[in-house]
Coordinates of C-alpha atoms in Angstrom, one line a residue:
M9 CA -41.2 38.7 -67.4
S10 CA -39.2 41.1 -65.2
T11 CA -36.9 43.7 -66.7
S12 CA -33.4 44.2 -65.1
C13 CA -30.8 46.8 -66.1
R14 CA -27.1 47.1 -65.7
H15 CA -24.8 49.9 -66.5
S16 CA -22.6 49.2 -69.5
S17 CA -18.9 49.8 -69.1
D18 CA -18.8 50.7 -72.9
A19 CA -21.7 53.2 -72.6
P20 CA -21.9 56.8 -71.4
E21 CA -22.8 57.3 -67.7
T22 CA -26.5 57.8 -68.5
D23 CA -26.8 54.6 -70.6
S24 CA -27.8 51.2 -69.3
V25 CA -28.1 47.7 -70.8
C26 CA -31.6 46.2 -70.1
Y27 CA -32.8 42.7 -70.5
D28 CA -35.7 40.5 -69.4
L29 CA -35.5 38.0 -66.5
P30 CA -37.6 34.9 -66.7
D31 CA -40.9 34.6 -64.8
T32 CA -39.4 31.8 -62.7
I33 CA -35.8 30.9 -61.9
V34 CA -34.8 27.5 -60.9
V35 CA -32.3 27.5 -58.0
G36 CA -30.0 24.7 -57.0
T37 CA -28.6 24.3 -53.6
L38 CA -27.3 21.8 -51.0
Y39 CA -28.5 21.0 -47.5
S40 CA -26.2 22.7 -45.1
P41 CA -26.3 24.6 -41.7
T42 CA -26.0 27.9 -43.6
S43 CA -27.5 27.5 -47.0
Y44 CA -30.7 25.5 -46.8
F45 CA -32.3 23.4 -44.1
L46 CA -35.7 22.4 -42.5
Y47 CA -36.5 23.5 -39.0
K48 CA -39.8 22.8 -37.3
G49 CA -41.3 22.3 -40.7
D50 CA -40.1 25.6 -42.1
L51 CA -37.4 26.0 -44.8
M52 CA -34.6 28.3 -43.7
G53 CA -31.0 29.2 -44.5
Y54 CA -28.9 32.2 -45.2
N55 CA -28.6 31.6 -48.9
Y56 CA -32.3 30.5 -49.1
D57 CA -33.4 33.7 -47.6
L58 CA -31.2 35.9 -49.8
M59 CA -32.3 34.2 -53.0
N60 CA -36.0 34.6 -52.0
R61 CA -35.4 38.3 -51.4
F62 CA -33.7 38.6 -54.8
A63 CA -36.7 37.0 -56.4
T64 CA -39.2 39.2 -54.4
D65 CA -37.3 42.4 -55.3
K66 CA -37.3 41.4 -59.0
H67 CA -41.0 40.3 -59.0
I68 CA -40.2 36.8 -60.2
A69 CA -40.9 33.3 -58.8
V70 CA -38.2 30.9 -57.5
R71 CA -38.2 27.1 -57.3
F72 CA -35.5 25.4 -55.3
E73 CA -33.9 22.0 -56.2
V74 CA -31.7 20.3 -53.6
F75 CA -28.8 18.2 -54.6
R76 CA -26.5 15.7 -52.7
S77 CA -23.1 17.1 -53.7
M78 CA -21.3 20.0 -55.3
S79 CA -20.5 18.0 -58.4
A80 CA -24.2 17.1 -58.9
L81 CA -25.1 20.8 -58.4
L82 CA -22.6 22.0 -61.0
E83 CA -23.6 19.3 -63.5
E84 CA -27.2 20.6 -63.3
L85 CA -25.9 24.1 -63.8
D86 CA -23.8 23.0 -66.8
S87 CA -26.8 21.3 -68.4
A88 CA -29.0 24.4 -67.8
R89 CA -31.5 22.4 -65.7
I90 CA -31.0 25.0 -63.0
D91 CA -30.4 28.7 -63.4
V92 CA -28.4 29.6 -60.3
A93 CA -26.4 27.7 -57.7
A94 CA -27.3 29.4 -54.4
Y95 CA -24.5 27.8 -52.4
N96 CA -21.0 28.8 -51.4
V97 CA -19.2 27.8 -54.6
P98 CA -15.5 28.4 -54.1
I99 CA -14.0 31.2 -56.2
T100 CA -10.9 29.4 -57.5
A101 CA -9.3 28.8 -60.9
E102 CA -10.9 25.3 -61.0
Y103 CA -14.4 26.7 -60.7
K104 CA -13.8 29.8 -62.7
S105 CA -13.4 27.6 -65.8
R106 CA -16.9 26.2 -65.3
V107 CA -19.1 29.0 -63.7
L108 CA -19.5 32.7 -63.3
S109 CA -19.5 33.8 -59.6
C110 CA -22.1 36.3 -58.6
G111 CA -24.1 37.6 -55.6
P112 CA -23.1 38.1 -52.0
E113 CA -19.5 37.0 -51.5
N114 CA -18.7 34.8 -48.5
V115 CA -15.1 34.7 -47.1
T116 CA -14.1 31.9 -44.7
T117 CA -10.9 30.6 -43.2
Q118 CA -10.1 27.7 -41.0
V119 CA -9.9 28.8 -37.4
L120 CA -8.6 27.4 -34.1
I121 CA -11.2 26.5 -31.6
Q122 CA -9.8 26.9 -28.1
P123 CA -11.3 27.5 -24.6
L124 CA -11.2 30.9 -23.0
V125 CA -9.1 31.1 -19.9
K126 CA -10.1 33.9 -17.6
G127 CA -11.9 35.4 -20.6
K128 CA -8.9 35.3 -22.9
A129 CA -7.5 33.1 -25.6
E130 CA -4.1 31.5 -24.6
I131 CA -3.0 30.8 -28.2
T132 CA -2.7 34.1 -30.2
D133 CA -0.2 33.0 -32.8
V134 CA 0.1 29.7 -34.8
T135 CA 3.7 29.3 -33.6
Q136 CA 2.3 28.8 -30.0
L137 CA 0.7 25.6 -31.2
V138 CA 4.1 23.8 -31.0
G139 CA 3.9 21.3 -28.1
K140 CA 0.1 21.6 -28.0
D141 CA -2.5 18.9 -28.7
V142 CA -5.0 19.6 -31.5
Y143 CA -7.8 17.2 -32.5
V144 CA -9.2 17.1 -36.0
E145 CA -11.4 14.9 -38.1
Q146 CA -9.5 12.1 -39.7
N147 CA -8.7 12.4 -43.5
S148 CA -10.4 15.8 -43.5
K149 CA -9.3 19.1 -45.0
Y150 CA -8.6 20.2 -41.4
E151 CA -6.1 17.4 -40.9
S152 CA -4.4 18.3 -44.2
R153 CA -4.2 22.0 -43.2
L154 CA -2.9 21.2 -39.8
R155 CA -0.2 18.9 -41.1
N156 CA 0.9 21.6 -43.6
L157 CA 0.9 24.2 -40.7
N158 CA 3.0 21.8 -38.6
N159 CA 5.6 21.8 -41.4
E160 CA 5.4 25.6 -41.7
V161 CA 6.2 26.1 -38.0
G162 CA 9.0 23.5 -38.0
G163 CA 7.1 20.6 -36.4
G164 CA 6.0 19.9 -32.9
I165 CA 2.2 20.2 -33.0
N166 CA 0.7 17.1 -31.5
I167 CA -1.9 16.2 -34.1
H168 CA -4.7 13.8 -33.0
T169 CA -7.2 12.5 -35.5
I170 CA -10.7 11.3 -34.7
D171 CA -12.7 8.8 -36.9
R172 CA -15.2 10.9 -38.9
D173 CA -17.8 8.1 -38.6
T174 CA -18.2 8.9 -35.0
L175 CA -17.7 12.6 -34.6
M176 CA -18.1 15.8 -36.7
S177 CA -16.9 19.3 -36.5
E178 CA -19.8 20.5 -34.4
D179 CA -19.1 17.6 -31.9
L180 CA -15.5 18.6 -31.7
I181 CA -16.4 22.2 -30.9
E182 CA -18.7 21.0 -28.2
M183 CA -15.9 18.8 -26.8
V184 CA -13.6 21.9 -26.6
A185 CA -16.3 23.9 -24.9
G186 CA -16.9 21.0 -22.4
G187 CA -13.2 20.5 -21.7
E188 CA -13.0 17.1 -23.2
I189 CA -10.3 18.1 -25.8
P190 CA -8.1 21.1 -25.7
M191 CA -8.4 22.4 -29.3
T192 CA -9.7 21.7 -32.8
I193 CA -9.9 23.4 -36.2
V194 CA -13.1 24.1 -38.3
D195 CA -14.3 26.6 -40.9
S196 CA -15.0 30.0 -39.6
D197 CA -18.7 30.0 -40.6
I198 CA -19.3 26.8 -38.7
A199 CA -17.3 28.3 -35.8
Q200 CA -19.4 31.4 -35.9
L201 CA -22.6 29.4 -35.7
D202 CA -21.5 27.3 -32.8
H203 CA -20.0 30.3 -30.9
S204 CA -23.5 31.5 -30.2
Y205 CA -24.1 28.1 -28.4
F206 CA -20.8 28.0 -26.6
P207 CA -19.7 31.5 -25.6
N208 CA -16.8 30.0 -23.5
I209 CA -14.7 29.3 -26.6
D210 CA -12.5 31.5 -28.8
I211 CA -12.8 31.3 -32.6
H212 CA -10.6 34.2 -33.8
L213 CA -7.2 32.7 -34.6
E214 CA -7.1 32.0 -38.4
V215 CA -4.9 29.1 -39.4
S216 CA -5.4 29.2 -43.2
F217 CA -5.6 31.7 -46.1
P218 CA -9.1 33.1 -46.8
Q219 CA -11.4 31.2 -49.1
R220 CA -13.8 33.2 -51.2
S221 CA -17.1 31.8 -52.4
A222 CA -20.3 33.0 -53.9
W223 CA -23.4 31.9 -55.9
A224 CA -22.8 30.7 -59.4
V225 CA -24.4 30.7 -62.9
S226 CA -23.3 29.0 -66.1
L227 CA -20.7 30.8 -68.3
N228 CA -23.3 31.6 -70.9
H229 CA -25.7 33.3 -68.4
S230 CA -23.7 36.5 -67.8
W231 CA -26.9 38.4 -68.0
L232 CA -28.2 36.7 -64.9
A233 CA -24.9 37.2 -63.1
D234 CA -25.1 40.9 -63.9
S235 CA -28.7 41.1 -62.6
I236 CA -27.8 39.3 -59.3
N237 CA -24.7 41.5 -58.9
A238 CA -26.6 44.7 -59.5
W239 CA -29.2 43.7 -56.9
A240 CA -26.5 42.6 -54.4
S241 CA -24.8 46.0 -54.6
T242 CA -27.9 47.9 -53.6
D243 CA -28.1 49.4 -50.1
A244 CA -31.3 47.5 -49.5
A245 CA -29.8 44.1 -50.4
K246 CA -26.7 44.8 -48.3
A247 CA -28.9 45.7 -45.3
Y248 CA -30.9 42.5 -45.7
E249 CA -27.7 40.5 -46.1
R250 CA -26.4 41.9 -42.8
N251 CA -29.8 41.2 -41.2
R252 CA -29.7 37.5 -42.3
Y253 CA -26.1 37.2 -41.2
D254 CA -27.0 38.3 -37.7
H255 CA -30.0 36.1 -37.7
Y256 CA -28.2 32.9 -38.5
Y257 CA -24.8 33.6 -37.1
T258 CA -25.2 35.7 -33.9
S259 CA -28.8 35.4 -32.7
R260 CA -29.4 31.7 -32.3
M261 CA -30.0 31.5 -28.6
T262 CA -33.5 31.9 -27.1
K263 CA -33.6 34.8 -24.7
A264 CA -35.8 34.1 -21.8
G265 CA -36.2 35.7 -18.4
E266 CA -35.5 33.9 -15.1
Y267 CA -38.2 31.7 -13.8
K268 CA -39.4 33.5 -10.6
Y269 CA -42.8 32.1 -10.0
R270 CA -43.2 31.2 -6.3
H271 CA -45.6 28.3 -6.4
R272 CA -47.4 26.4 -3.6
R273 CA -47.0 22.7 -3.2
G274 CA -48.5 20.9 -6.2
E275 CA -48.2 23.9 -8.5
V276 CA -45.5 24.5 -11.1
S277 CA -46.6 27.6 -13.0
P278 CA -49.2 30.4 -13.2
Y279 CA -50.7 28.4 -16.1
D280 CA -51.3 25.1 -14.4
A281 CA -55.1 25.2 -15.2
Y282 CA -54.3 25.6 -18.9
F283 CA -51.8 22.7 -18.9
K284 CA -54.2 20.5 -17.1
D285 CA -57.1 21.2 -19.5
A286 CA -54.9 20.9 -22.6
A287 CA -53.3 17.6 -21.4
K288 CA -56.7 15.9 -21.6
L289 CA -56.5 16.3 -25.4
I290 CA -53.4 14.1 -25.5
G291 CA -53.8 11.8 -22.5
W292 CA -50.5 13.0 -21.0
D293 CA -49.7 13.8 -17.4
W294 CA -50.2 17.6 -17.4
R295 CA -46.9 18.1 -15.7
M296 CA -45.1 16.7 -18.8
L297 CA -46.8 19.4 -20.9
A298 CA -45.9 22.0 -18.3
A299 CA -42.3 20.7 -18.4
Q300 CA -42.3 21.4 -22.1
G301 CA -43.5 24.9 -21.5
Y302 CA -40.8 25.5 -19.0
V303 CA -38.0 24.2 -21.3
E304 CA -39.4 26.0 -24.3
S305 CA -39.8 29.5 -22.7
K306 CA -39.3 29.4 -18.9
F307 CA -43.1 30.1 -18.9
D308 CA -42.4 33.5 -20.5
P309 CA -45.1 34.0 -23.2
Y310 CA -43.2 36.9 -24.9
V311 CA -39.9 35.1 -25.6
V312 CA -38.9 34.8 -29.3
S313 CA -36.3 32.3 -30.5
W314 CA -33.7 32.9 -33.2
A315 CA -35.9 31.0 -35.7
G316 CA -39.0 33.1 -34.9
A317 CA -40.8 30.7 -32.6
R318 CA -43.0 32.6 -30.2
G319 CA -45.2 32.1 -27.2
I320 CA -45.1 30.0 -24.0
M321 CA -44.8 26.8 -26.2
Q322 CA -42.5 28.4 -28.8
M323 CA -44.6 27.6 -31.8
M324 CA -43.5 28.7 -35.3
P325 CA -45.9 31.3 -36.7
G326 CA -46.9 28.9 -39.6
T327 CA -47.6 26.1 -37.3
A328 CA -49.6 28.3 -35.0
R329 CA -51.8 29.4 -37.9
R330 CA -52.5 25.8 -38.8
Y331 CA -53.9 25.4 -35.3
G332 CA -56.0 28.5 -35.4
L333 CA -53.7 31.1 -33.9
E334 CA -53.5 34.4 -35.9
G335 CA -51.1 37.2 -35.2
D336 CA -50.5 37.9 -31.5
Q337 CA -52.9 35.2 -30.4
I338 CA -49.8 33.1 -30.1
L339 CA -48.8 35.3 -27.1
D340 CA -51.9 34.3 -25.2
P341 CA -50.8 31.4 -22.8
E342 CA -54.1 29.6 -22.8
A343 CA -54.5 29.7 -26.6
C344 CA -50.8 28.8 -27.2
I345 CA -50.9 25.8 -24.8
H346 CA -54.1 24.4 -26.3
A347 CA -52.7 24.8 -29.9
A348 CA -49.5 23.1 -28.8
A349 CA -51.5 20.2 -27.4
R350 CA -53.4 19.8 -30.7
S351 CA -50.1 19.7 -32.6
I352 CA -48.8 17.1 -30.1
A353 CA -51.9 15.0 -30.7
D354 CA -51.2 15.0 -34.4
L355 CA -47.5 14.2 -34.0
D356 CA -48.5 11.2 -31.8
K357 CA -50.9 9.9 -34.5
M358 CA -48.1 10.3 -37.2
L359 CA -45.7 8.4 -35.1
A360 CA -48.0 5.6 -33.8
K361 CA -47.2 3.3 -36.7
Y362 CA -43.5 3.6 -36.1
V363 CA -43.4 3.4 -32.3
G364 CA -45.8 1.1 -30.5
D365 CA -44.8 1.7 -26.8
P366 CA -46.5 4.8 -25.5
V367 CA -43.7 5.8 -23.2
E368 CA -41.1 5.5 -26.0
R369 CA -43.5 7.3 -28.4
Q370 CA -43.8 10.2 -26.1
R371 CA -40.1 10.8 -26.4
F372 CA -40.3 10.7 -30.2
V373 CA -43.2 13.2 -30.0
L374 CA -41.1 15.5 -27.8
A375 CA -38.3 15.3 -30.3
A376 CA -40.6 15.9 -33.2
Y377 CA -42.1 18.9 -31.5
N378 CA -38.7 20.4 -31.2
S379 CA -37.2 19.5 -34.5
G380 CA -40.2 18.9 -36.8
I381 CA -41.5 15.5 -37.7
A382 CA -39.5 15.2 -40.9
H383 CA -36.1 14.9 -39.2
I384 CA -37.5 12.2 -36.9
Y385 CA -38.7 10.2 -39.9
D386 CA -35.1 10.5 -41.2
A387 CA -33.6 9.5 -37.9
I388 CA -35.9 6.4 -37.8
A389 CA -34.8 5.5 -41.3
L390 CA -31.1 5.9 -40.5
A391 CA -31.6 3.9 -37.3
K392 CA -33.0 1.0 -39.3
K393 CA -30.2 1.2 -41.9
Y394 CA -27.4 1.3 -39.5
G395 CA -28.4 -1.4 -37.1
K396 CA -30.1 0.6 -34.3
N397 CA -33.5 0.0 -32.8
P398 CA -35.9 2.3 -34.7
Q399 CA -38.5 2.1 -31.9
M400 CA -36.2 3.1 -29.0
W401 CA -35.2 6.7 -28.5
Y402 CA -32.2 6.9 -26.2
A403 CA -28.9 5.5 -27.7
N404 CA -30.8 4.5 -30.8
V405 CA -32.9 6.9 -32.8
S406 CA -31.4 9.8 -30.8
D407 CA -28.0 8.8 -32.0
A408 CA -29.3 8.5 -35.6
L409 CA -30.6 12.1 -35.3
L410 CA -27.2 13.3 -34.3
M411 CA -25.9 11.6 -37.5
K412 CA -27.9 14.1 -39.5
A413 CA -25.3 16.8 -38.9
N414 CA -22.8 14.8 -41.0
P415 CA -22.9 15.1 -44.8
E416 CA -22.2 11.4 -45.1
Y417 CA -25.5 10.7 -43.4
Y418 CA -27.8 13.6 -44.3
N419 CA -26.9 12.9 -48.0
D420 CA -27.7 9.2 -47.5
E421 CA -30.4 8.0 -49.8
V422 CA -32.7 7.1 -46.9
C423 CA -32.5 10.6 -45.5
K424 CA -35.1 12.7 -47.2
Y425 CA -34.9 16.0 -45.4
G426 CA -31.2 16.8 -45.2
Y427 CA -29.1 18.5 -42.7
F428 CA -30.1 18.9 -39.1
R429 CA -28.3 19.8 -36.0
G430 CA -29.7 17.1 -33.7
R431 CA -27.8 17.9 -30.5
Q432 CA -30.4 20.5 -29.4
T433 CA -33.3 18.1 -29.9
V434 CA -31.5 15.3 -28.1
N435 CA -30.8 17.6 -25.2
Y436 CA -34.4 18.9 -25.3
V437 CA -35.9 15.4 -24.7
V438 CA -33.5 14.9 -21.7
E439 CA -34.3 18.3 -20.3
V440 CA -38.1 18.0 -20.6
E441 CA -38.0 14.6 -18.9
R442 CA -35.7 15.9 -16.1
C443 CA -38.0 18.8 -15.6
Y444 CA -41.1 16.6 -15.5
H445 CA -39.6 14.4 -12.8
K446 CA -38.7 17.5 -10.8
F447 CA -42.3 18.7 -11.1
C448 CA -43.6 15.4 -9.9
K449 CA -41.7 15.6 -6.6

């Protein structure tokens, strides 16, 4: 048991009310791009990290349970099968009648996504939307808000709705960044995540009132809410929260130096000998493995990704340890390339029963290396269910992987590993193959 104390409002300044925390707390959450997700085999998420830090600071264990919907999450909280909902539960009259809010508070609004023109946003006030085209997901809260906003400004906003079965908020943001549509509306936390991928968009114009949210406990667990709130108010917890916010919302791009190696004909990198030797372990053309190295790190062994992947082959520390690399060994190009090849060999074995053709399977392996095998298993299952060829990557399983950014699909019963932003992985396979063909010239 761990003891936690809070100051009593009915007691003198020097008095505190103390109580015991359980040895283990059961935490419920939902898959989402901010709360809880799997990336390259590692569990991550803003709320996931904060809850783990709370448990560490309180010297207690934590067990996570993942649910498919907010209603299921709150039902488990009501029945006391979980202790805390570590998810952005809205702080509204509806939810206040069921739960006690606690922990770090999150404030979001709906914001306009628009392209920067000469480095500036053209729309700086909602009244300037009159006569403009705005695209939103059909039958979504964004469409509802946009129609209300249209009434508030006296009409004239050209509202275009897009079938949610085919596109999601993240897709619409990418379409604005690519110039395919002029504007859209999404939640500010999703906008902040995507802004790090698309710096040519503006995300600052709010078009709705703020929505507050926080973690939640049941109404009869005020002692736990008090403990969480006391922890969240400490300077150390606030500093960690800021660190995690920066990690997930502002530091998602891999920083790599420019590729400046001047090679002779037939060479592609300073590490060709290592790629050639390691490629023998997997039966690949060594230039394909080198293409991976280039796309992963631009052949920079010291680059670190937003998720903590390191080395020339951008291996996660946990994965690197499984293949014999400890500490800074991951920075050694030869060791990292050989460890990556061994992991690729294992991925190939795991996918052999799903994809018979070796050329196609190589694409699945590349995708699994980038995303983690679990999300590829999900994409294969979704492809089967929704009439796509589960043994073909392009326009089939690649499309199914993109579906995993949509709650309708990542909460599907055949999808076991939840949310995943598949766009990066789909682009990764394309880029590695493009680089390979360039190296073969």
